[in-house]
Short mmCIF file of C-alpha atoms and ligand atoms in Angstrom, two decimals:
data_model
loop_
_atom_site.label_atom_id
_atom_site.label_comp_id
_atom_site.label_asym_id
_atom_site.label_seq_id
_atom_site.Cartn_x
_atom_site.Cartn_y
_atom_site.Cartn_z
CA UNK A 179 5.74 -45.28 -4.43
CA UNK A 180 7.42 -42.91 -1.87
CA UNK A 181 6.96 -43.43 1.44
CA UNK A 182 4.48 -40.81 4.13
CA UNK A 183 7.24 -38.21 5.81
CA UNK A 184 5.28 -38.51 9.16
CA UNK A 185 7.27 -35.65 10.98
CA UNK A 186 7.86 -32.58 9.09
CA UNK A 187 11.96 -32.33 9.19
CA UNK A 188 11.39 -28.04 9.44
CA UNK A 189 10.96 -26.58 12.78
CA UNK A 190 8.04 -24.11 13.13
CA UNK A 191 9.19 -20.21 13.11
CA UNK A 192 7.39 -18.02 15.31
CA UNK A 193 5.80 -15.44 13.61
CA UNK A 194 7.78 -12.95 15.15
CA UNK A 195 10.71 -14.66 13.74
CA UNK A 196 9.35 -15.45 10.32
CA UNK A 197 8.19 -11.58 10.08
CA UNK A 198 12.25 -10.70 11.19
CA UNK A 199 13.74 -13.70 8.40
CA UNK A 200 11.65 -11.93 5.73
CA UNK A 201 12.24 -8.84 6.37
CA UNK A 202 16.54 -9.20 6.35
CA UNK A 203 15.54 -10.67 2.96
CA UNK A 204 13.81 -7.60 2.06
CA UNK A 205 16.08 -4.61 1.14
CA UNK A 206 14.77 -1.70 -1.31
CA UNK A 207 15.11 -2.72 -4.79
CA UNK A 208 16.90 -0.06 -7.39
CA UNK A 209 15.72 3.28 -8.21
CA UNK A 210 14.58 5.08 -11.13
CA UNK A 211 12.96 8.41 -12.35
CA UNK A 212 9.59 8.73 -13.67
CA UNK A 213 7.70 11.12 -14.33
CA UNK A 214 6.35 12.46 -10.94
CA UNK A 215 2.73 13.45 -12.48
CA UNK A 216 1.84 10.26 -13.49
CA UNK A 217 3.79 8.42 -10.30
CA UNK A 218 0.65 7.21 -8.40
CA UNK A 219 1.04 4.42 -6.02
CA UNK A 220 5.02 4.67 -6.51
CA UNK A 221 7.37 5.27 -3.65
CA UNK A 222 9.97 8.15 -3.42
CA UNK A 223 13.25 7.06 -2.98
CA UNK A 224 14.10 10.89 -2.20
CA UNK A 225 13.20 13.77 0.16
CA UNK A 226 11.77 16.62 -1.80
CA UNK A 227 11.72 20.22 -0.83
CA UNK A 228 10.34 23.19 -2.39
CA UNK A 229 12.62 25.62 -4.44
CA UNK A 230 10.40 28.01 -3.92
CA UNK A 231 7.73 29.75 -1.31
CA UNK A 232 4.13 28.84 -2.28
CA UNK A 233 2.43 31.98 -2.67
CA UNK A 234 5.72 33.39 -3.77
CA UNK A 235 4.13 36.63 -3.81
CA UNK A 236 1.59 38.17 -1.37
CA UNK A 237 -1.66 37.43 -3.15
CA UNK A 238 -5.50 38.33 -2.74
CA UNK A 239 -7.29 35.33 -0.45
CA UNK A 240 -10.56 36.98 -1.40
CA UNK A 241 -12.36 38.75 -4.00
CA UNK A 242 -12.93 42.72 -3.15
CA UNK A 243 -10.72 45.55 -3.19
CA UNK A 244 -6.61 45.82 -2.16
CA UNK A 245 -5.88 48.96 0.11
CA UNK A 246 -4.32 51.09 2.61
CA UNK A 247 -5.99 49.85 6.39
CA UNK A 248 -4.44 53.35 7.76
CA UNK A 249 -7.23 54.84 5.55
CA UNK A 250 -10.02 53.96 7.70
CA UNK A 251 -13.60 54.38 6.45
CA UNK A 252 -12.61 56.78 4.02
CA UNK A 253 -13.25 56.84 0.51
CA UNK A 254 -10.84 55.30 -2.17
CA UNK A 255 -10.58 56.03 -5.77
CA UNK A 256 -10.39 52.83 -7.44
CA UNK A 257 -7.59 52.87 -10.29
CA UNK A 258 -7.71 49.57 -11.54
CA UNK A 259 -8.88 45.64 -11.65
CA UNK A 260 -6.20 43.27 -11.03
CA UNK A 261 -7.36 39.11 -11.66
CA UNK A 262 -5.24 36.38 -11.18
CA UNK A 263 -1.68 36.12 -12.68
CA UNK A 264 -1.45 39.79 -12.83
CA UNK A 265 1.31 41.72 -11.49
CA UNK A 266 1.47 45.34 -12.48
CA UNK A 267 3.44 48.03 -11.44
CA UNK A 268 0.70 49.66 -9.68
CA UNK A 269 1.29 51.46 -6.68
CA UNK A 270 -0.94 52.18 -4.00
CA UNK A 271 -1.65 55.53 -2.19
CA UNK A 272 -3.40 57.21 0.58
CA UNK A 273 -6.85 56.99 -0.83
CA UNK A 274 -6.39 54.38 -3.35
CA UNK A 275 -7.55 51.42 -3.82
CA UNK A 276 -7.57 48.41 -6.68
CA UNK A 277 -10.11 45.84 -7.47
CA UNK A 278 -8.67 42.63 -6.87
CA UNK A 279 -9.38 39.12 -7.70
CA UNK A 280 -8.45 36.07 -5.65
CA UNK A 281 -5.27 34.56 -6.62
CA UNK A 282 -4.07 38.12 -7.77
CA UNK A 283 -0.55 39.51 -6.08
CA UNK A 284 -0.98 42.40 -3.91
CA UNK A 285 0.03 45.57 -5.34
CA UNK A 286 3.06 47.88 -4.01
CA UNK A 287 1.39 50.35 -0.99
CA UNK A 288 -1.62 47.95 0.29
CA UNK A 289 -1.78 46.29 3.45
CA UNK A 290 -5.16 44.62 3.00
CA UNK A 291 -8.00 43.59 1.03
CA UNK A 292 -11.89 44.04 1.95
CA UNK A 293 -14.06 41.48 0.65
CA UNK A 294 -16.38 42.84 -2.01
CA UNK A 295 -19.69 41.81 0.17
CA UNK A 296 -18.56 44.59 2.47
CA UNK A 297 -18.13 46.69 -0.09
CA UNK A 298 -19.96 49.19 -2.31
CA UNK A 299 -18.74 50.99 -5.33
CA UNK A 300 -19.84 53.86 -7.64
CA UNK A 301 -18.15 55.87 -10.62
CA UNK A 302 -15.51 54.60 -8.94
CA UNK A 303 -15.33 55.94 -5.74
CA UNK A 304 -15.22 52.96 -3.23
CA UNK A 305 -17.30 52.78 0.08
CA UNK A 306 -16.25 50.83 3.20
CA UNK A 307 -18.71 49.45 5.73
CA UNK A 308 -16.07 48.35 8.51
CA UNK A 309 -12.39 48.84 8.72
CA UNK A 310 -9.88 46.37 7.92
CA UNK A 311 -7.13 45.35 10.20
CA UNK A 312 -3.48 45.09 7.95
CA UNK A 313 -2.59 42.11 6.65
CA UNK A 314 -6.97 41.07 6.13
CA UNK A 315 -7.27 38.72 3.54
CA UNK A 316 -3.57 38.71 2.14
CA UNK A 317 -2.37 35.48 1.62
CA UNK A 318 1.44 35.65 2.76
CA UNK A 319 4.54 35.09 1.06
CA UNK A 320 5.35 31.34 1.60
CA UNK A 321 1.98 30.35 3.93
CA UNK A 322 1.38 27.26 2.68
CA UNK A 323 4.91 26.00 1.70
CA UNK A 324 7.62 28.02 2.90
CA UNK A 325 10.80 27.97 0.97
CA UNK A 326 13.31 25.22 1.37
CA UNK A 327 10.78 23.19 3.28
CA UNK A 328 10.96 18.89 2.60
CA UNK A 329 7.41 18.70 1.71
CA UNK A 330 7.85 14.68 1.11
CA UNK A 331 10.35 12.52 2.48
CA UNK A 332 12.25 9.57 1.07
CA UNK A 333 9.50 6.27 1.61
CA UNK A 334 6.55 7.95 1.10
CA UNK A 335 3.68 6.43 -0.98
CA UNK A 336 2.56 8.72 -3.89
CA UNK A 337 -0.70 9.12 -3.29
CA UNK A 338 -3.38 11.86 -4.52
CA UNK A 339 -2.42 14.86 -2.41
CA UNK A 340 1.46 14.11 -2.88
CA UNK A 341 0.79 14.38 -6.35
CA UNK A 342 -0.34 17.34 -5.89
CA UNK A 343 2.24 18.48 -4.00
CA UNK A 344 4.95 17.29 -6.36
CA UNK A 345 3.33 19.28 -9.20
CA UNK A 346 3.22 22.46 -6.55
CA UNK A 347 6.78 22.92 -5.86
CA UNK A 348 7.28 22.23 -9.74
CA UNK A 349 9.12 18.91 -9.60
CA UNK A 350 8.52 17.12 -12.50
CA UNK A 351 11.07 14.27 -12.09
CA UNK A 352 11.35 12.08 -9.27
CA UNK A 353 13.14 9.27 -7.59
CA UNK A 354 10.96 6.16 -6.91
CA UNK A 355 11.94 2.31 -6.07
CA UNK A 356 11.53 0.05 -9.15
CA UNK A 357 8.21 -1.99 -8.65
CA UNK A 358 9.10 -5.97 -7.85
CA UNK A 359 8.50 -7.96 -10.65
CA UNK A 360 6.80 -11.20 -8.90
CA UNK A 361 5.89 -14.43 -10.53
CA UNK A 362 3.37 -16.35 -9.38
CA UNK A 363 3.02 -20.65 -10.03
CA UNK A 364 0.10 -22.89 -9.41
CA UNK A 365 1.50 -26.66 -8.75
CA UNK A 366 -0.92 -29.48 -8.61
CA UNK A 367 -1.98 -32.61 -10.72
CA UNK A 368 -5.99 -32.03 -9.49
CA UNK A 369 -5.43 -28.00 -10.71
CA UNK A 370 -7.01 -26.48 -13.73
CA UNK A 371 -7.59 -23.23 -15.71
CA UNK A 372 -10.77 -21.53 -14.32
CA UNK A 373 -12.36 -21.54 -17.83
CA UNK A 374 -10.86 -25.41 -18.71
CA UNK A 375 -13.56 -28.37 -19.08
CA UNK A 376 -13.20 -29.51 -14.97
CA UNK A 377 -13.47 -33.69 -14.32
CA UNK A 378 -14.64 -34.69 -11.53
CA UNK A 379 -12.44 -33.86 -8.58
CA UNK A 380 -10.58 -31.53 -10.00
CA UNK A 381 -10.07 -27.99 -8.74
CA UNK A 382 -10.45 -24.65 -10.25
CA UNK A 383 -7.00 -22.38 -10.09
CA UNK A 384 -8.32 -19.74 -7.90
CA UNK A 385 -4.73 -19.13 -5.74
CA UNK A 386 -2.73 -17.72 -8.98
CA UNK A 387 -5.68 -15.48 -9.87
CA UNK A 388 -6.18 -14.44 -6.07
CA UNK A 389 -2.26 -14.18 -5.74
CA UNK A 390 -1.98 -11.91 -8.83
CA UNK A 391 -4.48 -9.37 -7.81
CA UNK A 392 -2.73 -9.55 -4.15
CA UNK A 393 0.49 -8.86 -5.49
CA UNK A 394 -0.97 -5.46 -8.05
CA UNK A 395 -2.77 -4.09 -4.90
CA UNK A 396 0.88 -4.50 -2.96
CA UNK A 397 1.82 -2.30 -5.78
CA UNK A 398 3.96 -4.79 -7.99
CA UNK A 399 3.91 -5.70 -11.30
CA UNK A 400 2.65 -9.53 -11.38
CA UNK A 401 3.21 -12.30 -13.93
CA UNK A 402 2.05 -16.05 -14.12
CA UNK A 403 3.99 -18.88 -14.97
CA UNK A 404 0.95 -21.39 -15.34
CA UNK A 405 -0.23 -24.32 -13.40
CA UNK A 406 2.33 -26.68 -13.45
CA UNK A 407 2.15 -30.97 -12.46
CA UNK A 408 3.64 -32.54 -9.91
CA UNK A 409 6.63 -33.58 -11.33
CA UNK A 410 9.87 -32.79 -10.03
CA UNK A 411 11.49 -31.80 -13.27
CA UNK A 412 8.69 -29.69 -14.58
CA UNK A 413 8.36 -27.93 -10.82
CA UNK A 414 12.28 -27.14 -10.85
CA UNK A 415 11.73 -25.78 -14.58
CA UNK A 416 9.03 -23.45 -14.28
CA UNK A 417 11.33 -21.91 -10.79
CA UNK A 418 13.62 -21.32 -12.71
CA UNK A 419 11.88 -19.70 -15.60
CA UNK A 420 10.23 -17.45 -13.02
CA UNK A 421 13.58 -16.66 -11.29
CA UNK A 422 14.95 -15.13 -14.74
CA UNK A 423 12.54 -12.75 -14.64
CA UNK A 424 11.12 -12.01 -11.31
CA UNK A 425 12.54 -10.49 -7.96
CA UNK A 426 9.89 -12.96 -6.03
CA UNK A 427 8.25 -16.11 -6.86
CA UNK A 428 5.28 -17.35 -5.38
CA UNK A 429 4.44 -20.73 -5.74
CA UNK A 430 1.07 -22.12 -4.62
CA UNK A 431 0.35 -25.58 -3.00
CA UNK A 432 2.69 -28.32 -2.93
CA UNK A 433 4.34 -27.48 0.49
CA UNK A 434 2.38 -29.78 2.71
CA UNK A 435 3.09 -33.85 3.95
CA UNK A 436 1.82 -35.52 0.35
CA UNK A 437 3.93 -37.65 -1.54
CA UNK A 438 3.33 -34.70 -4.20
CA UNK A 439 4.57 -31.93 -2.01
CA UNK A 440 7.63 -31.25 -3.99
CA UNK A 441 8.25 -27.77 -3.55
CA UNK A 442 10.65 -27.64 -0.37
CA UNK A 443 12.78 -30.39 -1.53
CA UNK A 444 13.44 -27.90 -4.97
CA UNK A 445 13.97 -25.18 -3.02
CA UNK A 446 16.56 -26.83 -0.66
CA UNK A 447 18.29 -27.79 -3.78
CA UNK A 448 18.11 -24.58 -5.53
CA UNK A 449 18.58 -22.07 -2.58
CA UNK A 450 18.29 -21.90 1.07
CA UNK A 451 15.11 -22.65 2.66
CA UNK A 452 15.11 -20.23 5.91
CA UNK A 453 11.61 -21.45 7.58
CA UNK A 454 10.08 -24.47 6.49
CA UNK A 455 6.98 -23.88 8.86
CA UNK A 456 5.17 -20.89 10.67
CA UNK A 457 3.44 -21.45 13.81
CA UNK A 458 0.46 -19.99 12.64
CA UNK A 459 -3.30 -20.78 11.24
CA UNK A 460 -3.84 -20.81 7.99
CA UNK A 461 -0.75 -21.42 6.47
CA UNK A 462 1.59 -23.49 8.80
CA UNK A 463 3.36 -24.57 5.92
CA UNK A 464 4.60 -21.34 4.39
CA UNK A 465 8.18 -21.63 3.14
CA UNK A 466 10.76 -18.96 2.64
CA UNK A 467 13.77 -19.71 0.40
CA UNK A 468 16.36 -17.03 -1.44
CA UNK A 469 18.07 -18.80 -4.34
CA UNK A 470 21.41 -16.99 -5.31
CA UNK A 471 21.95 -15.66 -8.90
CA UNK A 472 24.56 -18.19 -9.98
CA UNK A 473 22.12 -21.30 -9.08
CA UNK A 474 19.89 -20.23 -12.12
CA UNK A 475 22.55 -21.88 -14.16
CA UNK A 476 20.02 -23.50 -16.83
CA UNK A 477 18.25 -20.56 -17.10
CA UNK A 478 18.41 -17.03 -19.68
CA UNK A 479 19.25 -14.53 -17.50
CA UNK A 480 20.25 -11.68 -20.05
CA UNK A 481 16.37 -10.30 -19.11
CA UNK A 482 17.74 -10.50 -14.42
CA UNK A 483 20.68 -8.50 -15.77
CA UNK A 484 19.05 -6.03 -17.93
CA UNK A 485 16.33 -5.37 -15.31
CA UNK A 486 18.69 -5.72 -12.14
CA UNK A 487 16.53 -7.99 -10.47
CA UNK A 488 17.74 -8.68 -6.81
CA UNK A 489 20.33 -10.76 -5.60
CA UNK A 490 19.21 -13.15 -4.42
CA UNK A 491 15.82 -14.07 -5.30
CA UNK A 492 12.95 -14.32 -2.95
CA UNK A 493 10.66 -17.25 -2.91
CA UNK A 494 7.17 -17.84 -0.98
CA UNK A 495 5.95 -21.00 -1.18
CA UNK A 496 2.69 -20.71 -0.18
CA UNK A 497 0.02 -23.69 0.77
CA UNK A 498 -2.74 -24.60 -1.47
CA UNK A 499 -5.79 -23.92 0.69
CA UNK A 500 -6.87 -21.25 -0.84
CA UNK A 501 -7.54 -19.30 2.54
CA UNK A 502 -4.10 -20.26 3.53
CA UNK A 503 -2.45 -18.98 0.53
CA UNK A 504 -4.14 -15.25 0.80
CA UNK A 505 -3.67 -15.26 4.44
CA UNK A 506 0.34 -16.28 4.38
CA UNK A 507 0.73 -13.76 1.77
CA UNK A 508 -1.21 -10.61 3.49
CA UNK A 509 0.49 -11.57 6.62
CA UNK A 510 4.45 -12.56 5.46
CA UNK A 511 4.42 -11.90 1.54
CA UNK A 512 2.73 -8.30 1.60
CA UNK A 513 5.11 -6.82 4.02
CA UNK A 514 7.99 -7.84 2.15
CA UNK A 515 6.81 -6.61 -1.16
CA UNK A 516 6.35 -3.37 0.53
CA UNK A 517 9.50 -3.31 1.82
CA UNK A 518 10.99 -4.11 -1.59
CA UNK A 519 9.29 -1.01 -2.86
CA UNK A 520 11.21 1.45 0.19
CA UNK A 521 7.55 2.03 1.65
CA UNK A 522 8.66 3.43 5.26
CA UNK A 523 5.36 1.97 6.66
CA UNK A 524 5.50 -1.47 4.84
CA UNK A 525 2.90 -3.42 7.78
CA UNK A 526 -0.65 -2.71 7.48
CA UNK A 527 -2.33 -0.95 10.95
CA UNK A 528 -2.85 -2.99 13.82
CA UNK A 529 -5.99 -1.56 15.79
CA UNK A 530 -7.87 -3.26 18.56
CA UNK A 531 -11.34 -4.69 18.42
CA UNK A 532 -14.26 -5.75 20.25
CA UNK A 533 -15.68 -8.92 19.55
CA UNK A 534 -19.41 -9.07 18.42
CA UNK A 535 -19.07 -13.40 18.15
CA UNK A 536 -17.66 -15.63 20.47
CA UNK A 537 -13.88 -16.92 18.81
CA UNK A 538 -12.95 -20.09 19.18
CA UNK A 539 -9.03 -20.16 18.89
CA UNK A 540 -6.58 -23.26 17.61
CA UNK A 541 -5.20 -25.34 20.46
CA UNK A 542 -1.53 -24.80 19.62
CA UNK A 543 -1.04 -22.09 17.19
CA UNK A 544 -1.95 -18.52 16.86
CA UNK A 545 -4.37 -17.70 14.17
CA UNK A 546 -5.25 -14.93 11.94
CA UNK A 547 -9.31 -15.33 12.07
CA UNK A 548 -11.00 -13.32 9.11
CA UNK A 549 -13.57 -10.43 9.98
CA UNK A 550 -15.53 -7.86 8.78
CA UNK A 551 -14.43 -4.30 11.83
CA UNK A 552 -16.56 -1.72 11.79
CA UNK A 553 -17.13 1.83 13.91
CA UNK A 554 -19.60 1.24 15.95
CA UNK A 555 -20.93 3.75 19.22
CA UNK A 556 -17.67 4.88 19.44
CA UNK A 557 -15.22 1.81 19.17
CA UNK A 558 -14.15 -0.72 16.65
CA UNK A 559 -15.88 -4.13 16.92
CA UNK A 560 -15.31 -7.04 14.57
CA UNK A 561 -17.86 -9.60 12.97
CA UNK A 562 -16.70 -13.17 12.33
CA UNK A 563 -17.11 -13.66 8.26
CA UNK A 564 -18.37 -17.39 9.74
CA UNK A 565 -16.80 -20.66 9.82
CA UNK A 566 -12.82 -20.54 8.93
CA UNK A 567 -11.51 -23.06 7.03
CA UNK A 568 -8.80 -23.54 4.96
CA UNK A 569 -10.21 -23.74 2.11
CA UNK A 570 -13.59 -21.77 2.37
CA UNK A 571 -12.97 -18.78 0.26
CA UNK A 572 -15.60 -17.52 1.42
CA UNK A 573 -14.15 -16.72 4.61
CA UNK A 574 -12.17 -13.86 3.03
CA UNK A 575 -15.59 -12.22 1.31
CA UNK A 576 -15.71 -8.44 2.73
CA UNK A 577 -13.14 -9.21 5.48
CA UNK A 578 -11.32 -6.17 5.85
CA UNK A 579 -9.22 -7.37 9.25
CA UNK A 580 -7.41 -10.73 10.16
CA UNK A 581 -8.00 -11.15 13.72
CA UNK A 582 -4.87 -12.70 15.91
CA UNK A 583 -6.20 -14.96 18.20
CA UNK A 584 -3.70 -16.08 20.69
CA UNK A 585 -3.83 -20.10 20.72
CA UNK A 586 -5.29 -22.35 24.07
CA UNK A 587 -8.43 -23.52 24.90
CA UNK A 588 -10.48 -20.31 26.11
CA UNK A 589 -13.33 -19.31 24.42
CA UNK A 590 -13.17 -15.45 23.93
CA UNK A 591 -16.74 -14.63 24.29
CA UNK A 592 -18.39 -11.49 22.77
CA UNK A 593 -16.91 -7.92 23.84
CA UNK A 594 -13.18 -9.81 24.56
CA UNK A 595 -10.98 -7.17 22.94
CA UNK A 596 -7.99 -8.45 20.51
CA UNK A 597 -5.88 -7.05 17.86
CA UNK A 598 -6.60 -7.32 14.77
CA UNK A 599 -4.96 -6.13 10.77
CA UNK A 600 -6.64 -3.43 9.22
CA UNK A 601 -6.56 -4.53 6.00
CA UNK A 602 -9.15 -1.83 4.05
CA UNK A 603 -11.70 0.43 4.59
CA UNK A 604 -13.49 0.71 7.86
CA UNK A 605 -17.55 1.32 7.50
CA UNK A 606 -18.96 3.73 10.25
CA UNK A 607 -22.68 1.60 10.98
CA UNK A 608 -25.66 3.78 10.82
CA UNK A 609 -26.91 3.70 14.10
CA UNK A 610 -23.63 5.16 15.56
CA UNK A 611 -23.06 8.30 13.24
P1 AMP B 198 -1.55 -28.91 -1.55
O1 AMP B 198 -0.95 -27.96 -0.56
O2 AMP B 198 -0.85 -28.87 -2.87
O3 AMP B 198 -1.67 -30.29 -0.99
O4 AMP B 198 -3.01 -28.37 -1.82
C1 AMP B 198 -3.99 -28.45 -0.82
C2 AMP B 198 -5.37 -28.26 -1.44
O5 AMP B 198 -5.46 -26.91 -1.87
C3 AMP B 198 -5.63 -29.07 -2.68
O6 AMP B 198 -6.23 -30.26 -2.37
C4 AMP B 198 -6.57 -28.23 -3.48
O7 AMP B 198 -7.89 -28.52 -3.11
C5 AMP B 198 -6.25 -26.84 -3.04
N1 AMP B 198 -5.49 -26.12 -4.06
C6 AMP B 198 -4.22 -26.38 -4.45
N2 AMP B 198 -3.84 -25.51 -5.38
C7 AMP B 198 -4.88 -24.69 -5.61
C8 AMP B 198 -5.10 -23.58 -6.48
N3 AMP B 198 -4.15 -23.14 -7.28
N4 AMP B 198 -6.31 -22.98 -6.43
C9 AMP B 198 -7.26 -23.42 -5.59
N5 AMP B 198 -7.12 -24.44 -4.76
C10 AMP B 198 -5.94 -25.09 -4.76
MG1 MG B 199 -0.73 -30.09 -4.43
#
């Protein structure tokens, strides 16, 4: 039976540190075109300016009639209708006027347009209640994107509006960082399927589920490699089966003090391990390892090669608390996969809060405590989701911010301001709208 390790041999990283390991670790992965219409959540790898101005014609901003503003309140003949997409060869005189849509291009000669509820109009002879300044509802030649202007920039997230925008200035194609392919491994004797008969002390895999869905919402594409036992040989097998085929592996449990915490000494025999421990709560024993190409000797890697995966490979192991194992990877793992994808703002918002609980923080570590912030009489205050353990899952229900507590023995009563991670939405409560 092997012996109790009774001091861990892996000093603890500041966060600060761990965040700065990581993220040398963390260089965009390769680039490819996609189809920019269909390119939600990707990142452009490229600045993109418009070829053209948007309106590139001067077009009606109203419904109502195009004219002459030197023509006062006088009387037009109306000669035509022009509606959207129209562009005739009309020309405008002293005394004309057209009938014009919004969306429709100005004709030659007018200046302005009247709106039609100003308007009246018989036989077609047109009367004017007020006079119209030039230029009165004309939407200008490149208003809203002028030509040659970078209307996206190389890290931005492809979101709903720069859709939009990408379909605007007619680029169809785009540049965007190839999604990480990340692999995530349960490890533990005691672990089971979620929907597997259970004995008695046995525990349901909730970290690989949890873990996958982390790792979609960070905008990768997420595979599992199982639950594996602790056993040395079947650990170091299923690593390398996910290092074939994944940029990052996450591993769950297996990092701690136990006699079955085999996951370190596999790493530091497969790769380097470049923090051991994080001086932080929960999660102290996070691990970060990159294995090099050439130490996946045993494995297939025609699939690395055809996909480029990245030289070398990250790994995160990641505790088995369950808490722990979100935590670590919101904090350290989600930042990195970010960065992996080019995103120019890779770290979620930090904003500062206003306790509405008294926090308790750990003696010797600082600690990301889960709560629920909300907008309340104009400032941001945060609700502990209750007590914070490890493995209470039910710490992380509706938290939408990890409160840093700085470690020592002060209470911070309620109204003590910290920071705090905005991880999601922020709810505005009633009585303060
Ligand atoms: P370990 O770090 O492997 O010692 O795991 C610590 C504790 O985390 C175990 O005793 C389990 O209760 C729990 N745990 C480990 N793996 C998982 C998992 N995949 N899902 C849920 N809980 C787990
Ligand atoms: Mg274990």
């Amino acid at each position: 039976m092997k012996e109790f390790q009774r001091e861990s041999p892996y000093p603890m990283a500041p966060i600060e540190d761990a965040h700065r390991i990581i993220a040398a670790h963390s260089n965009p992965l390769a680039t490819e075109t996609v189809s920019s219409l269909t390119a939600y959540g990707r990142v452009l790898a490229e600045d993109v300016a418009a070829p053209e101005a948007i309106p590139d014609v001067p077009k009606a901003a109203m419904d109502g009639y195009a004219l002459r503003a030197a023509d006062g309140l006088a009387e037009r003949r109306v000669l035509a209708e022009l509606t959207a997409g129209m562009l005739e060869g009309l020309t405008i005189t002293p005394g004309a006027a057209v009938r014009i849509m919004t969306g429709a291009p100005i004709p030659r000669g007018a200046d302005a347009v009247i709106q039609v509820e100003l308007t009246e109009e018989h036989d077609n002879i047109l009367r004017i209640q007020s006079p119209v300044p030039v230029g009165n509802n004309i939407h200008t030649v490149g208003q809203d994107i002028a030509l040659g202007e970078k209307v996206l920039v190389r890290g931005a997230v492809l979101g709903s509006a720069e859709i939009g925008l990408l379909a605007t200035v007619g680029c169809t194609q785009v540049s965007v960082y190839r999604r990480p392919r990340v692999a995530v491994l349960a490890t533990g004797d005691e672990v089971v399927e979620p929907g597997a008969p259970r004995s008695p002390g046995s525990v349901r895999d909730s970290n690989r589920y949890a873990l996958l869905a982390a790792v979609h919402e960070a905008g990768c594409e997420g595979f599992s490699l199982g639950i594996v036992h602790d056993d040395p040989d079947a650990q170091r097998q299923a690593i390398l089966r996910g290092l074939a085929q994944a940029d990052v592996l996450l591993t769950s449990g297996g990092v701690s003090m136990g006699s079955r915490d085999l996951i370190k000494p596999l790493l530091a025999e497969l790769g380097i391990i470049h923090f051991g421990r994080i001086a932080f709560k929960p999660g102290k024993p996070t691990t970060f390892a990159t294995i090099a190409e050439d130490r996946l000797a045993h494995a297939d890697l025609a699939f690395a090669q055809e996909h480029a995966l990245t030289v070398p490979r990250l790994v995160f192991g990641l505790p088995g608390y369950p808490v722990s194992s979100l935590v670590s990877f919101e904090v350290f793992v989600r930042p990195a996969l970010r960065r992996l994808q080019g995103d120019a703002r890779p770290e979620r918002p930090c904003v500062r809060v206003a306790l509405l609980d008294a926090i308790h923080p750990a003696r010797d570590r600082p600690a990301y405590q889960r709560v629920i912030i909300s907008w309340r009489d104009g400032r941001l205050v945060a609700r502990s989701t209750g007590a914070q353990g490890s493995s209470r899952l039910l710490s992380l229900r509706g938290a939408n911010g990890l409160l840093l507590v700085p470690p020592g023995e002060q209470v911070y009563a309620a109204g003590a301001e910290l920071e705090a991670l905005a991880l999601g939405a922020i709810e505005v409560e009633a009585s303060s709208v």
